[in-house]
Coordinates of N, CA and C and ligand atoms in Angstrom, one line a residue:
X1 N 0.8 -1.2 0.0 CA 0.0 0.0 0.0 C 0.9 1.3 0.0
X2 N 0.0 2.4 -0.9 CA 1.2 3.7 -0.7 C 0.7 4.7 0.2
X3 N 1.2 5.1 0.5 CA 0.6 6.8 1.6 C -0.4 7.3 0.4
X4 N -1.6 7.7 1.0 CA -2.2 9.3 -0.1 C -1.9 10.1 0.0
X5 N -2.3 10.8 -0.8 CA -2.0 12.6 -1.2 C -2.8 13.3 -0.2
X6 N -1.6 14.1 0.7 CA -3.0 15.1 1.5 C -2.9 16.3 1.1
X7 N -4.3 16.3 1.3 CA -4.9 17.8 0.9 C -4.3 19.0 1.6
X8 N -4.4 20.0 1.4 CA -4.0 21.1 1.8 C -5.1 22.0 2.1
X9 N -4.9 23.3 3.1 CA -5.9 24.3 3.0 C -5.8 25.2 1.8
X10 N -7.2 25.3 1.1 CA -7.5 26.0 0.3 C -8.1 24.6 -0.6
X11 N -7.9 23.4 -0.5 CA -8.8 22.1 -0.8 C -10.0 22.4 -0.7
X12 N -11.3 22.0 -1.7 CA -12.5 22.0 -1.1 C -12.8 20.9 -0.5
X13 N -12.5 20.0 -0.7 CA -12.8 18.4 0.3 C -12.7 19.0 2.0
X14 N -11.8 19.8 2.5 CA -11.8 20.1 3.9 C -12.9 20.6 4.0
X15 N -13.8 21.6 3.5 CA -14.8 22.4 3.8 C -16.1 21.6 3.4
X16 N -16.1 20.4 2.8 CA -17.4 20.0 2.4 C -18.0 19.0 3.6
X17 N -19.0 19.0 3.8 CA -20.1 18.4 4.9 C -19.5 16.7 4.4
X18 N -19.3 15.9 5.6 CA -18.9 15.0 5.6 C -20.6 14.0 5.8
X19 N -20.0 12.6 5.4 CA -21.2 11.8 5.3 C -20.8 10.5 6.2
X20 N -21.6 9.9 6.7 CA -21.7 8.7 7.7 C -21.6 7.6 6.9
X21 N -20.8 6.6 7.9 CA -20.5 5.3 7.1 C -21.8 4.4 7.9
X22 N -22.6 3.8 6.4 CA -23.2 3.1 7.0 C -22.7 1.5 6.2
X23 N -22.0 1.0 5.8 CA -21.9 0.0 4.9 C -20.5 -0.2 5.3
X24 N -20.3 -1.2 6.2 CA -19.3 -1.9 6.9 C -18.5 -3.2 6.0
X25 N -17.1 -3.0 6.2 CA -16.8 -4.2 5.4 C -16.6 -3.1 4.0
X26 N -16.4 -4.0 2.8 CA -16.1 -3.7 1.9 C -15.0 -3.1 1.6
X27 N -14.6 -1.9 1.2 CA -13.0 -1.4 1.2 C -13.2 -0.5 2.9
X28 N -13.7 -0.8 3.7 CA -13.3 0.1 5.0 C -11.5 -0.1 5.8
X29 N -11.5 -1.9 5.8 CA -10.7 -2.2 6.5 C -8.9 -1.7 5.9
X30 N -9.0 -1.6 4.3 CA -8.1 -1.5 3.5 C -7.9 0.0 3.6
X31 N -9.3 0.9 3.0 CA -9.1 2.4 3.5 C -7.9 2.7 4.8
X32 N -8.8 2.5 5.7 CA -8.2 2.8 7.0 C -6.6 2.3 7.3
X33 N -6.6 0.9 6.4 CA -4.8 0.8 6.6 C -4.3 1.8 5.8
X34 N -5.1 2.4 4.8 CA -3.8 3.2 4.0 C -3.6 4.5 4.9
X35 N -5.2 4.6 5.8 CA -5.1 6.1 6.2 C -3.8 6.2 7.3
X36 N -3.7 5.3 8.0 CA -2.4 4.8 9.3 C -1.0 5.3 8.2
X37 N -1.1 4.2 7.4 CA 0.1 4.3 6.7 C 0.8 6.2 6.1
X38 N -0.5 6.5 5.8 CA -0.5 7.9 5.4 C -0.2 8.6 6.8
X39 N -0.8 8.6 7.6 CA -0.7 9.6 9.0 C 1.0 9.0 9.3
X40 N 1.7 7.9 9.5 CA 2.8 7.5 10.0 C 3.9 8.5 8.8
X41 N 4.0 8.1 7.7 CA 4.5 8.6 6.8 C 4.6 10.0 6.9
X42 N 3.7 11.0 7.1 CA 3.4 11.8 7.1 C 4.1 12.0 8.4
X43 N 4.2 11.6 9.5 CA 4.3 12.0 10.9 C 3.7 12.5 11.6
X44 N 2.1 12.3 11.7 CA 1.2 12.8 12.1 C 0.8 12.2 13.2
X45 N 0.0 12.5 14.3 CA -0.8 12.1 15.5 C -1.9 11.6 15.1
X46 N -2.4 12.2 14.1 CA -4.0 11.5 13.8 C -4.2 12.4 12.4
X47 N -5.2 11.6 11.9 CA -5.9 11.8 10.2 C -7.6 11.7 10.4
X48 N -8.3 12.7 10.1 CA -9.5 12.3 9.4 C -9.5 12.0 7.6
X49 N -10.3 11.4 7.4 CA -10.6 11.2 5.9 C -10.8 12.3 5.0
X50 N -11.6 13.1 5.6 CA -11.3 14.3 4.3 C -9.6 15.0 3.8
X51 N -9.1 14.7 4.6 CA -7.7 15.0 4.6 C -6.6 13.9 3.7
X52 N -7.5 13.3 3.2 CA -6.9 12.0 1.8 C -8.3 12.4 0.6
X53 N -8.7 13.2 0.7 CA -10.3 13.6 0.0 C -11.4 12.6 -0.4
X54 N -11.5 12.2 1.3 CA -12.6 11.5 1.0 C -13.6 11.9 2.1
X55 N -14.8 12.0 2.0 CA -15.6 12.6 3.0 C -16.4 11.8 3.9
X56 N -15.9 10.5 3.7 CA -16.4 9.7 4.9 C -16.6 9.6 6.1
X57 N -17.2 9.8 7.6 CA -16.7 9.9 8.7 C -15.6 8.9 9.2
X58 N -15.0 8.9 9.3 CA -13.2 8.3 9.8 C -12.1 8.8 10.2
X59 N -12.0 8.5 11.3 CA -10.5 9.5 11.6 C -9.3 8.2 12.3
X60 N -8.3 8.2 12.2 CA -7.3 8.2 12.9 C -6.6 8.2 14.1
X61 N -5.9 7.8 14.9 CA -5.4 8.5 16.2 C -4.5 8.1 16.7
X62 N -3.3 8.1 16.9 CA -2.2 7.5 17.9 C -2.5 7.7 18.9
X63 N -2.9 6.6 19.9 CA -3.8 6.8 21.2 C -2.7 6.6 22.0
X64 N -2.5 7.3 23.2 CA -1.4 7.1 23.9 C 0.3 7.2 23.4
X65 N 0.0 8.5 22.6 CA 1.6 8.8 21.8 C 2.4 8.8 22.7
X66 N 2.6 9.7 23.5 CA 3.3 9.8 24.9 C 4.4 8.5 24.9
X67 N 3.4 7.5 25.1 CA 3.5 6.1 25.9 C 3.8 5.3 24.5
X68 N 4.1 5.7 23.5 CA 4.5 5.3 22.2 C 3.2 3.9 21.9
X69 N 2.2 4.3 22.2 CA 1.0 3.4 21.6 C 0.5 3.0 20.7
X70 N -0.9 2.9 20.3 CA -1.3 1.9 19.0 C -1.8 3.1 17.9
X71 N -1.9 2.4 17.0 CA -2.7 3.8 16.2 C -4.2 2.8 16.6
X72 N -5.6 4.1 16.6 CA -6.4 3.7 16.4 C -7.5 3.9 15.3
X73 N -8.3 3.7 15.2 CA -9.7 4.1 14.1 C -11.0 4.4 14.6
X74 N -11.3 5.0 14.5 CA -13.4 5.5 14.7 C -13.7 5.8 13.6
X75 N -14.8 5.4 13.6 CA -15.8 5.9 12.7 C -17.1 6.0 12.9
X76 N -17.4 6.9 12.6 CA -18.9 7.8 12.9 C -18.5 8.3 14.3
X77 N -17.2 9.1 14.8 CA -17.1 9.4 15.8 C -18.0 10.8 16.5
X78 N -18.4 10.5 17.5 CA -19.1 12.0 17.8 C -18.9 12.2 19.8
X79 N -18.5 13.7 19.6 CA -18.3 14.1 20.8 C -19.8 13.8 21.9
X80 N -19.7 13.1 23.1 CA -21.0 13.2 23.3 C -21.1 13.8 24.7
X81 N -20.1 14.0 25.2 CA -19.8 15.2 26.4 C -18.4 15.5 26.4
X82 N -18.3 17.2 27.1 CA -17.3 17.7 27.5 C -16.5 17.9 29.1
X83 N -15.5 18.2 28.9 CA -15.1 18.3 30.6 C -15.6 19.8 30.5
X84 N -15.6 20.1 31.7 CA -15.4 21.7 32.0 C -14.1 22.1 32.1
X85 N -12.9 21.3 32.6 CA -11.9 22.1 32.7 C -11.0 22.5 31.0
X86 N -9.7 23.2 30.8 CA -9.4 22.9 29.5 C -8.2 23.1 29.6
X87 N -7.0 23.5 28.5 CA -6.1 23.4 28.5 C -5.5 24.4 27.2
X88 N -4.8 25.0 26.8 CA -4.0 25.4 26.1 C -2.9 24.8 25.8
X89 N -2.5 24.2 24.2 CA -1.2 23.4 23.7 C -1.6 23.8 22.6
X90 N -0.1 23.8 21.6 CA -0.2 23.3 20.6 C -0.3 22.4 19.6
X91 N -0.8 23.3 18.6 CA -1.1 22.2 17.4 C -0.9 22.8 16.1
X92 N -0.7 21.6 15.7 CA -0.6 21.5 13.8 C -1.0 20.5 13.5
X93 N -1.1 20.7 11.8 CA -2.0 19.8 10.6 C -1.3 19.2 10.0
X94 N -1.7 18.0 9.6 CA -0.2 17.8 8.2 C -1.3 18.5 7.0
X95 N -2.5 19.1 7.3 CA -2.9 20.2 5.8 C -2.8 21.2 6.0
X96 N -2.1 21.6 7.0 CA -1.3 22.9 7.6 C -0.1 23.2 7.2
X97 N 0.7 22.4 6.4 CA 2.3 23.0 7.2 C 2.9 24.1 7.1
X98 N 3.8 23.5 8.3 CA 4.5 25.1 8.8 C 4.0 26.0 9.7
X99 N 2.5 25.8 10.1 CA 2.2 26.6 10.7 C 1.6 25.8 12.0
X100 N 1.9 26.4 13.1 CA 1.5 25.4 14.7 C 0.7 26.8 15.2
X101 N -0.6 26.5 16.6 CA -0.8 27.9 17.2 C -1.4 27.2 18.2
X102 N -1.6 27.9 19.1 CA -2.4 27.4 20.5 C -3.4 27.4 20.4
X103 N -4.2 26.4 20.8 CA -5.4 26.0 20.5 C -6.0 25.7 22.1
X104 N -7.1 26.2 22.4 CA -7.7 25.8 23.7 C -9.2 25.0 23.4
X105 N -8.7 23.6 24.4 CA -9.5 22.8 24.1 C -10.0 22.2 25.5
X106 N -11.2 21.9 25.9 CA -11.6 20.6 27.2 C -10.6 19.4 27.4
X107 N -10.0 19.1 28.4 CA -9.0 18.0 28.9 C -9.9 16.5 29.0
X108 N -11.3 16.4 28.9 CA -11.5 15.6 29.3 C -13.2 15.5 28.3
X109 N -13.2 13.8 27.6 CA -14.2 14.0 26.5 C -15.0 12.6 26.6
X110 N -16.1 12.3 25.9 CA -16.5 11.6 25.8 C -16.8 11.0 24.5
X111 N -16.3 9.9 24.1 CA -17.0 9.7 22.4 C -17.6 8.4 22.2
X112 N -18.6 8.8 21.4 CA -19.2 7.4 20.6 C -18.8 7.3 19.5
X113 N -18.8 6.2 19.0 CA -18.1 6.0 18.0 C -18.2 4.7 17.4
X114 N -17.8 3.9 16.0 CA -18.1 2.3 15.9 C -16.6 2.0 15.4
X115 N -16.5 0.5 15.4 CA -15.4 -0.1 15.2 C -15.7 -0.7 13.7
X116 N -14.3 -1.1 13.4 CA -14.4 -1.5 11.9 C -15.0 -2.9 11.5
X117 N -16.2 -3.3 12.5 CA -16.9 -3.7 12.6 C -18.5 -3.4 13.0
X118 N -18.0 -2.4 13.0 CA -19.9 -1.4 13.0 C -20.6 -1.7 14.3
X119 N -19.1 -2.1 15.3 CA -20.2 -2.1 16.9 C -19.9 -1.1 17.2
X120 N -21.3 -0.5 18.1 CA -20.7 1.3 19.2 C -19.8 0.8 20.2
X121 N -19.1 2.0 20.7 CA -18.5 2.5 21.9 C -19.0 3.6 22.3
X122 N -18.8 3.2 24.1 CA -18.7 4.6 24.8 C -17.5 4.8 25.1
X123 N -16.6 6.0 25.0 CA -15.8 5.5 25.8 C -15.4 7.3 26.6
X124 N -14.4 7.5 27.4 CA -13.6 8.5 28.3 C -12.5 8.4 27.4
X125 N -12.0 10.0 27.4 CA -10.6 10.3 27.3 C -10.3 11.4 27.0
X126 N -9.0 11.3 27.9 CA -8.4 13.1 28.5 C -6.7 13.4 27.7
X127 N -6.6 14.2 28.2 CA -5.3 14.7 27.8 C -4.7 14.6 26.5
X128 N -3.9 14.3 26.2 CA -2.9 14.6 24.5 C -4.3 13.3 23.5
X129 N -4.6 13.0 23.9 CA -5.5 11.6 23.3 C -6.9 12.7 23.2
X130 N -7.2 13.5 24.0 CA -8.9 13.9 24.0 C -8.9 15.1 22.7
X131 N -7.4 15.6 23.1 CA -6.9 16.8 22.3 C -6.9 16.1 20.7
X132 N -6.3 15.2 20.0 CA -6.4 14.8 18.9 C -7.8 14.2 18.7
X133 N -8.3 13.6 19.7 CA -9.6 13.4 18.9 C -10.8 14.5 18.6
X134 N -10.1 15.8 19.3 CA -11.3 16.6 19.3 C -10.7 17.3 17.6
X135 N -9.4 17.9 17.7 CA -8.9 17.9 16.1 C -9.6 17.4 14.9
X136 N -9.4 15.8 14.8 CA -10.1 15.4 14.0 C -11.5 15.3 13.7
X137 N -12.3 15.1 14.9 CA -13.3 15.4 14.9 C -14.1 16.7 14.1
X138 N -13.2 17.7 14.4 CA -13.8 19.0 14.0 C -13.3 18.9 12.4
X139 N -12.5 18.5 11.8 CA -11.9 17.9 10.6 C -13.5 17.4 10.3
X140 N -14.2 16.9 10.9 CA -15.4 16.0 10.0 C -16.4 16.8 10.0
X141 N -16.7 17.7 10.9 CA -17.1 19.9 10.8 C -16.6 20.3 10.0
X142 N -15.8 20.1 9.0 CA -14.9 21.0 8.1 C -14.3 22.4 9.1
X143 N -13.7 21.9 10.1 CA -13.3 22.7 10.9 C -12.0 22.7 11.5
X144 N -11.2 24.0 11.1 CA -9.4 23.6 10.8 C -8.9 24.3 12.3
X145 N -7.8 23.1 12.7 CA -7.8 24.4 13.8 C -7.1 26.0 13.9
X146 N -6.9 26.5 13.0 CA -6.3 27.7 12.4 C -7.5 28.2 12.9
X147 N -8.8 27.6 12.6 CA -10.1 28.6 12.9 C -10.5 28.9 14.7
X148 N -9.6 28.2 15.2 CA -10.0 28.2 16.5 C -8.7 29.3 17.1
X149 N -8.0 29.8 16.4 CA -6.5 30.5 17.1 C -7.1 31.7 17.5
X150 N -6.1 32.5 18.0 CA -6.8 34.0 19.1 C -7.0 34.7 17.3
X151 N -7.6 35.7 17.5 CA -7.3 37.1 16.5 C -5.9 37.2 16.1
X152 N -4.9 37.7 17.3 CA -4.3 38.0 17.0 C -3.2 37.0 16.1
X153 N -3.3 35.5 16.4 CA -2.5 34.7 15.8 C -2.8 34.7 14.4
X154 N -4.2 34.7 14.2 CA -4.9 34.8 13.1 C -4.3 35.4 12.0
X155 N -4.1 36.8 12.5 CA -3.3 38.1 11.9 C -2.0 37.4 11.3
X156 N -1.5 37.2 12.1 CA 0.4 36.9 12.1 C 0.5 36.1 11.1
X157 N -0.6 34.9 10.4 CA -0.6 33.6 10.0 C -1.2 33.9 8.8
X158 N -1.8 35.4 8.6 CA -2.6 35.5 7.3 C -2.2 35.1 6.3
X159 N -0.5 35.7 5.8 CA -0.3 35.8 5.2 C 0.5 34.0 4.0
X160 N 0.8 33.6 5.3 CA 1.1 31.7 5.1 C 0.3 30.9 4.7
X161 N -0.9 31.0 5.3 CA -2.1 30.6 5.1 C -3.1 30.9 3.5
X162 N -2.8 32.0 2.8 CA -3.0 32.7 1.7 C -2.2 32.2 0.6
X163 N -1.1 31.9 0.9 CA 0.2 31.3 0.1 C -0.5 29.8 -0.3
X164 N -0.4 28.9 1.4 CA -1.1 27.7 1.1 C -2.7 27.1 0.1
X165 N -2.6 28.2 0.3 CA -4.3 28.1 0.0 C -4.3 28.1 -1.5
X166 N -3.6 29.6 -2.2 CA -3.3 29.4 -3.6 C -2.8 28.3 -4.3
X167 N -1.8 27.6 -3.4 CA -1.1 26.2 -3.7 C -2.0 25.4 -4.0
X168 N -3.0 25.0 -3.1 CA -3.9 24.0 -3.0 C -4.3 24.5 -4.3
X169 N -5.3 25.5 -4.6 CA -6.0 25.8 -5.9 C -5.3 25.6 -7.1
X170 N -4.4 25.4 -6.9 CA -3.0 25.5 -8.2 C -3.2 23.5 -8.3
X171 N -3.7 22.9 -7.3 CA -3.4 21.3 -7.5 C -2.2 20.9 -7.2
Ligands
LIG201 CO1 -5.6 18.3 11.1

């Protein structure tokens, strides 16, 4: 299997309304190996699917990077509670590059979600793990975290982000 092509901002696949997998099996198990292989290659913490331009709900995730852990997969993932407390870290995209910003997000999440066998989960998870899955998640929102930075970073980033964007449109 090869890595895919990722998309960049200024892609329309990041901005288009993502669709739910209802049809388990078939190329899902193969998809998702390539998507691993893509996020590794790439050097990434985690991948949604629109991010290979496909608008499926599916993401990605090195669960327990820290602790040098597994990669994992969701699909049809959905936030279904938040903590109250939060945190400020950084982040970046691999349809970002070059550019990182502080992002404030809840430390502590709840998701449902099915396995590549189409059973649900409930499950808890905090820290560098709640943080990438909330990323991708918002990835399936067509929602980059560039959109979540203060004003002021906003500013500083305009002009990188303008660059990228033309790229993308260029193909
Ligand atoms: Co991303």
């Amino acid at each position: 299997m090869m890595p895919m092509k990722i998309k960049t901002i200024g892609s329309r696949v990041l901005r288009e309304e993502t669709e739910k997998v209802k049809e388990f099996g078939e190329d899902i198990p193969a998809f998702i190996e390539n998507m691993k292989i893509t996020m590794v290659e790439g050097k990434g913490i985690g991948l949604a699917a629109p991010q290979v331009g496909d608008s499926r709900k599916i993401i990605t995730v090195h669960y327990d990077f820290e602790k040098r852990g597994r990669i994992i997969e969701m699909i049809n993932p959905e936030i279904t509670s938040f903590g109250s407390e939060t945190e400020k870290s950084e982040e970046g995209c691999l349809s970002i590059p070059g550019i990182t910003g502080v992002v404030d997000r809840p430390l502590e999440i709840e998701v449902k979600y099915q396995d590549i066998d189409g059973r649900e989960h409930v499950q808890g998870f905090s820290g560098l793990n709640a943080r990438i899955i909330q990323h991708e998640v918002d990835h399936l929102n067509s929602v980059l975290f560039v959109d979540r930075l203060s004003y002021a970073k906003k500013l500083m980033i305009k002009g990188k982000l303008k660059k990228l964007e033309e790229e993308a449109r260029q193909g």
